[in-house]
PDB file of C-alpha atoms and ligand atoms in Angstrom:
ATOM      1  CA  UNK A  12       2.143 -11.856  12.647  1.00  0.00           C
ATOM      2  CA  UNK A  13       1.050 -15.512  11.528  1.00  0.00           C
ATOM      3  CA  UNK A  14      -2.359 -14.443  11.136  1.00  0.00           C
ATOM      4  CA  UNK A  15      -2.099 -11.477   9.173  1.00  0.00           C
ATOM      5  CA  UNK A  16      -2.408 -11.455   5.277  1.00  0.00           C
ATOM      6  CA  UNK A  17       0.142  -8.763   4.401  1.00  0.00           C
ATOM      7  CA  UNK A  18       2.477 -10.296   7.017  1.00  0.00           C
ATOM      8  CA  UNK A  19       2.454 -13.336   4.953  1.00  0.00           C
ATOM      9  CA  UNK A  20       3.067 -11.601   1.481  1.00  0.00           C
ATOM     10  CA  UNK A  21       5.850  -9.705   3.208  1.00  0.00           C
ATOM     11  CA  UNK A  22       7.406 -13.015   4.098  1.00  0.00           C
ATOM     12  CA  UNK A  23       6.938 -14.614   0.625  1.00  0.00           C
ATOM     13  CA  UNK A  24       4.464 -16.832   1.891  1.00  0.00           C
ATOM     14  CA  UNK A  25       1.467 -16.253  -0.106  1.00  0.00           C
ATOM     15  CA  UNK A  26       2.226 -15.498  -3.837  1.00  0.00           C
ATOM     16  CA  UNK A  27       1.826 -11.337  -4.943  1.00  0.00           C
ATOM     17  CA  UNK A  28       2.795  -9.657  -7.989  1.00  0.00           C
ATOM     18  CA  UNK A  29       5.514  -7.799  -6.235  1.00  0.00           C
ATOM     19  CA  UNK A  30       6.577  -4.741  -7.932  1.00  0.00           C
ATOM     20  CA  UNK A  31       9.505  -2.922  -5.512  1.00  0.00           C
ATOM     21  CA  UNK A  32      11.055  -4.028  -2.473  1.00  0.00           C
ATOM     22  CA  UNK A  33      12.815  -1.970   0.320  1.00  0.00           C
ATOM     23  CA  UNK A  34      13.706  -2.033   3.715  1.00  0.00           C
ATOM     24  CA  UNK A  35      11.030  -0.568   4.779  1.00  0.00           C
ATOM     25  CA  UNK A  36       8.084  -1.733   2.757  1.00  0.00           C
ATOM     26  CA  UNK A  37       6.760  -3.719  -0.063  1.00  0.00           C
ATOM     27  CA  UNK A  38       4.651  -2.845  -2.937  1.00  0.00           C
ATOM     28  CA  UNK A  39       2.311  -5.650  -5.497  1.00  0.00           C
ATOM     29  CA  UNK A  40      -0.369  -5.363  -7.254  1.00  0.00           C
ATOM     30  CA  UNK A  41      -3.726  -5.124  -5.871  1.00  0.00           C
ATOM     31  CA  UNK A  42      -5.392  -8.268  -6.238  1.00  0.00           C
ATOM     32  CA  UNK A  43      -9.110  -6.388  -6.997  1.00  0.00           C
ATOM     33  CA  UNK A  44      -7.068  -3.000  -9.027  1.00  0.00           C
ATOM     34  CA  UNK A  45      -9.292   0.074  -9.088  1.00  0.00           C
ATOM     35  CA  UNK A  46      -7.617   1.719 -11.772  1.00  0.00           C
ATOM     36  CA  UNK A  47      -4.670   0.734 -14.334  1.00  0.00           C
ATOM     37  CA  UNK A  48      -2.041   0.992 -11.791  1.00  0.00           C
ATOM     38  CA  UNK A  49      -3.247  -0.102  -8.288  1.00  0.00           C
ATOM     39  CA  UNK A  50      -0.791  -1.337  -6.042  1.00  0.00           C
ATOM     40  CA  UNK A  51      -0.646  -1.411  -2.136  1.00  0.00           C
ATOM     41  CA  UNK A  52       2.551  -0.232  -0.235  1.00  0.00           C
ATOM     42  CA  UNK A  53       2.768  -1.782   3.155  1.00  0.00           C
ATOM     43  CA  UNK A  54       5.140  -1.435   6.013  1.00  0.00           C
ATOM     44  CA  UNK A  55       7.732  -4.658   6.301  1.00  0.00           C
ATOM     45  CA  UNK A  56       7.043  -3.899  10.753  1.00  0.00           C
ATOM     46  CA  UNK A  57       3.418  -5.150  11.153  1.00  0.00           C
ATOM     47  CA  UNK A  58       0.889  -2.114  12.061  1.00  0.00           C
ATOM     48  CA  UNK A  59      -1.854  -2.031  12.267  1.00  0.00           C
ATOM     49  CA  UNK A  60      -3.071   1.325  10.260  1.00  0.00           C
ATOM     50  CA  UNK A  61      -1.912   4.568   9.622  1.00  0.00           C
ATOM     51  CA  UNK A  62      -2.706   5.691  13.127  1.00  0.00           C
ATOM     52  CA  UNK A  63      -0.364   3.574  14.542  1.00  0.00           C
ATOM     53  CA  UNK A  64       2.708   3.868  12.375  1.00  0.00           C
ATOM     54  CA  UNK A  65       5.773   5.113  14.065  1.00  0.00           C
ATOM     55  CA  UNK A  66       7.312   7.621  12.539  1.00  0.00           C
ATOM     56  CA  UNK A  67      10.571   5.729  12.152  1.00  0.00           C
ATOM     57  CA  UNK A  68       8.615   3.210  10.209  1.00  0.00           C
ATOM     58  CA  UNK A  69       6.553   6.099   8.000  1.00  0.00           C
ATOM     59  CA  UNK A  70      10.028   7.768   6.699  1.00  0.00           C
ATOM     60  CA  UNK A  71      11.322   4.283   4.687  1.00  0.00           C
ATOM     61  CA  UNK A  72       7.351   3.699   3.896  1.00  0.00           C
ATOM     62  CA  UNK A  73       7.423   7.283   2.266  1.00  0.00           C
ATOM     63  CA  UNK A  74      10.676   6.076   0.458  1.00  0.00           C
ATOM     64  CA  UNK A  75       8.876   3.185  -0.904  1.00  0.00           C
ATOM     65  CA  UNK A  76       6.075   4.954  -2.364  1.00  0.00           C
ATOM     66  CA  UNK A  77       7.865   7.521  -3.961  1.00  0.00           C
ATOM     67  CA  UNK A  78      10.429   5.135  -5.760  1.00  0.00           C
ATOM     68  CA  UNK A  79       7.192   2.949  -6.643  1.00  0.00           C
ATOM     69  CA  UNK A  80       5.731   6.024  -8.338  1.00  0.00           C
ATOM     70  CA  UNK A  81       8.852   6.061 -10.288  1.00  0.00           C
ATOM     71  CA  UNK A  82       9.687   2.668 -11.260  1.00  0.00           C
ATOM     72  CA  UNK A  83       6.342   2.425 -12.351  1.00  0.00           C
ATOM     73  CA  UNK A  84       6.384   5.773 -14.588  1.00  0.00           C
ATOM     74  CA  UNK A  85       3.898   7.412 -12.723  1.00  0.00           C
ATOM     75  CA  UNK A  86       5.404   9.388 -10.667  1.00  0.00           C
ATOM     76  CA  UNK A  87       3.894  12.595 -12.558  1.00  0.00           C
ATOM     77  CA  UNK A  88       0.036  11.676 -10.998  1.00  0.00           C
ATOM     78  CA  UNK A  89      -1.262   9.760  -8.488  1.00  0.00           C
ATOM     79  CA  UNK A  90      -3.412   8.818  -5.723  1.00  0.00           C
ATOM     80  CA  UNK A  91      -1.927   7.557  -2.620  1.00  0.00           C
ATOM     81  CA  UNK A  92      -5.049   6.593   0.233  1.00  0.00           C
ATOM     82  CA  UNK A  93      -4.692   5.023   3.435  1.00  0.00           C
ATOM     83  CA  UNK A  94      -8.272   3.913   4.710  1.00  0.00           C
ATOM     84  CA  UNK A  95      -7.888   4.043   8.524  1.00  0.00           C
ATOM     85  CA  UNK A  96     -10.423   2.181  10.337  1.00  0.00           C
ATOM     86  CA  UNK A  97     -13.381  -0.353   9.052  1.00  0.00           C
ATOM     87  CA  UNK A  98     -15.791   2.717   8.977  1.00  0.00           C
ATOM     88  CA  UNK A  99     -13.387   3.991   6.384  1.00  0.00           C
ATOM     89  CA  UNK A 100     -13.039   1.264   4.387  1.00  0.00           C
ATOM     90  CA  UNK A 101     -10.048  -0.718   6.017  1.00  0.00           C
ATOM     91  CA  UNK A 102     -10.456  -4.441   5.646  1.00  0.00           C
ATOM     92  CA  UNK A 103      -7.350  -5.331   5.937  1.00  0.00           C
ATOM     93  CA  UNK A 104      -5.226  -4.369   9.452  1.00  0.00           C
ATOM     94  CA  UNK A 105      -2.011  -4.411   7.725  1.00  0.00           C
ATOM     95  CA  UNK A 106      -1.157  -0.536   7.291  1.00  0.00           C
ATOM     96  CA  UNK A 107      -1.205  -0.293   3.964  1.00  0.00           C
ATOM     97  CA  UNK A 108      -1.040   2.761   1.067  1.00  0.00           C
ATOM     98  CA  UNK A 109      -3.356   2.465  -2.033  1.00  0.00           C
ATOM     99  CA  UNK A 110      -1.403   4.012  -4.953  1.00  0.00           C
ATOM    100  CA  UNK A 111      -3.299   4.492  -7.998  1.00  0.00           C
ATOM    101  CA  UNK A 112      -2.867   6.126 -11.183  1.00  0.00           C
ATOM    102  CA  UNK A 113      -3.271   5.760 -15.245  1.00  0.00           C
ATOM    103  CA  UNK A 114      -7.132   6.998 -15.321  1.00  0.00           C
ATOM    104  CA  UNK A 115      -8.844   9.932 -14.559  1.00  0.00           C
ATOM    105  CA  UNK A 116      -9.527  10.101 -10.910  1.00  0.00           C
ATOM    106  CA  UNK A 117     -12.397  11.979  -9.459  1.00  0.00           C
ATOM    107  CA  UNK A 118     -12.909  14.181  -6.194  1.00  0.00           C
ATOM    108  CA  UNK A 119     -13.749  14.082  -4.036  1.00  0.00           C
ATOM    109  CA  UNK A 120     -13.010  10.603  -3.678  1.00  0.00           C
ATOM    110  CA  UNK A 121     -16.666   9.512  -1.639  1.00  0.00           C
TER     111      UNK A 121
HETATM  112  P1  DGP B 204      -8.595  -1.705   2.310  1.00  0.00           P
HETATM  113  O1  DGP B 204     -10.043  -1.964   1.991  1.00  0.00           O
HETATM  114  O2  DGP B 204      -8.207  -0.256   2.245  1.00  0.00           O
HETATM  115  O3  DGP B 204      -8.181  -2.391   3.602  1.00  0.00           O
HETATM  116  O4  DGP B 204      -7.801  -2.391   1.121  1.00  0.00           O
HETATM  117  C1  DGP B 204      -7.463  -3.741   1.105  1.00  0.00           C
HETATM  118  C2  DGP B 204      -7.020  -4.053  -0.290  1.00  0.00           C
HETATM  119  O5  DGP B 204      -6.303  -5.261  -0.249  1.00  0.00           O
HETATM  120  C3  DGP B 204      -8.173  -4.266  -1.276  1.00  0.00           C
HETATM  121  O6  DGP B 204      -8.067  -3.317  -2.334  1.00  0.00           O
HETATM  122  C4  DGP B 204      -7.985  -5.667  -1.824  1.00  0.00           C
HETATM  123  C5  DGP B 204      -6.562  -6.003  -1.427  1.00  0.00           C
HETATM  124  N1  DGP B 204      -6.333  -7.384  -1.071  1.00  0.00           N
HETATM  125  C6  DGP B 204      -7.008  -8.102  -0.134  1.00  0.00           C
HETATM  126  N2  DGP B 204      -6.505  -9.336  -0.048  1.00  0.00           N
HETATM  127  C7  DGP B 204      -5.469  -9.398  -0.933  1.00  0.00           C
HETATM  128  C8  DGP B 204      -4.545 -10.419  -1.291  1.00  0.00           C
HETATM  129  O7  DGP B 204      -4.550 -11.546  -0.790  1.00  0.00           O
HETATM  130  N3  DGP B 204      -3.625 -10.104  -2.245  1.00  0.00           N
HETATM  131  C9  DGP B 204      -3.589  -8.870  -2.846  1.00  0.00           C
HETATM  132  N4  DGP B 204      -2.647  -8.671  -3.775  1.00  0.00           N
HETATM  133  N5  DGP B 204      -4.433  -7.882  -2.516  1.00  0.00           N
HETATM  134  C10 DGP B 204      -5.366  -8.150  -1.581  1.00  0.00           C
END
């Protein structure tokens, strides 16, 4: 989608600090990081959120995270979130994972 932010980073046409590449999805860096590691895992096939991900497209995003973890060493503890809907904090309608790790991280989350 032309209009879509993560659509563009997907493409390579807006600079990210991209950190893994798959079929399936693409992980950078979080341009506003939360914690030491905070990168976003998004879906290569444009969704919109988590509630409309076919599962065809969740198995290679699940992939991606996981080999993220690892190729960034912290596969051992993590947070993965997906904020689904504005009410939850989505502000960008680009499915995307939040995986964070290197700090302490509270719950619940709030
Ligand atoms: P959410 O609020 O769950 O939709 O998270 C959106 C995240 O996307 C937020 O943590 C900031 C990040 N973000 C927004 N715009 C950009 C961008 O242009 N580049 C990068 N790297 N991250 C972005």
């Amino acid at each position: 989608m032309d209009d879509c932010l993560f659509c563009r980073i997907v493409a390579g046409d807006l600079p990210a600090s991209i950190v893994h590449r798959t079929e399936s999805g693409v992980a950078f860096a979080d341009r506003s990081p939360q914690a030491p590691t905070h990168v976003l895992v998004v879906p290569v096939t444009h969704c919109s959120g988590f509630q409309d991900m076919p599962p065809e497209v969740a198995a290679g995003l699940v992939t991606t995270v996981q080999e993220t973890a690892r190729l960034l060493g912290v596969d051992h503890a993590y947070r993965l979130v997906a904020n689904q809907g504005a009410g939850a904090g989505q502000s960008v309608f680009h499915l995307h994972f939040h995986l964070m790790a290197g700090r302490p991280l509270q719950w619940p989350p709030g």
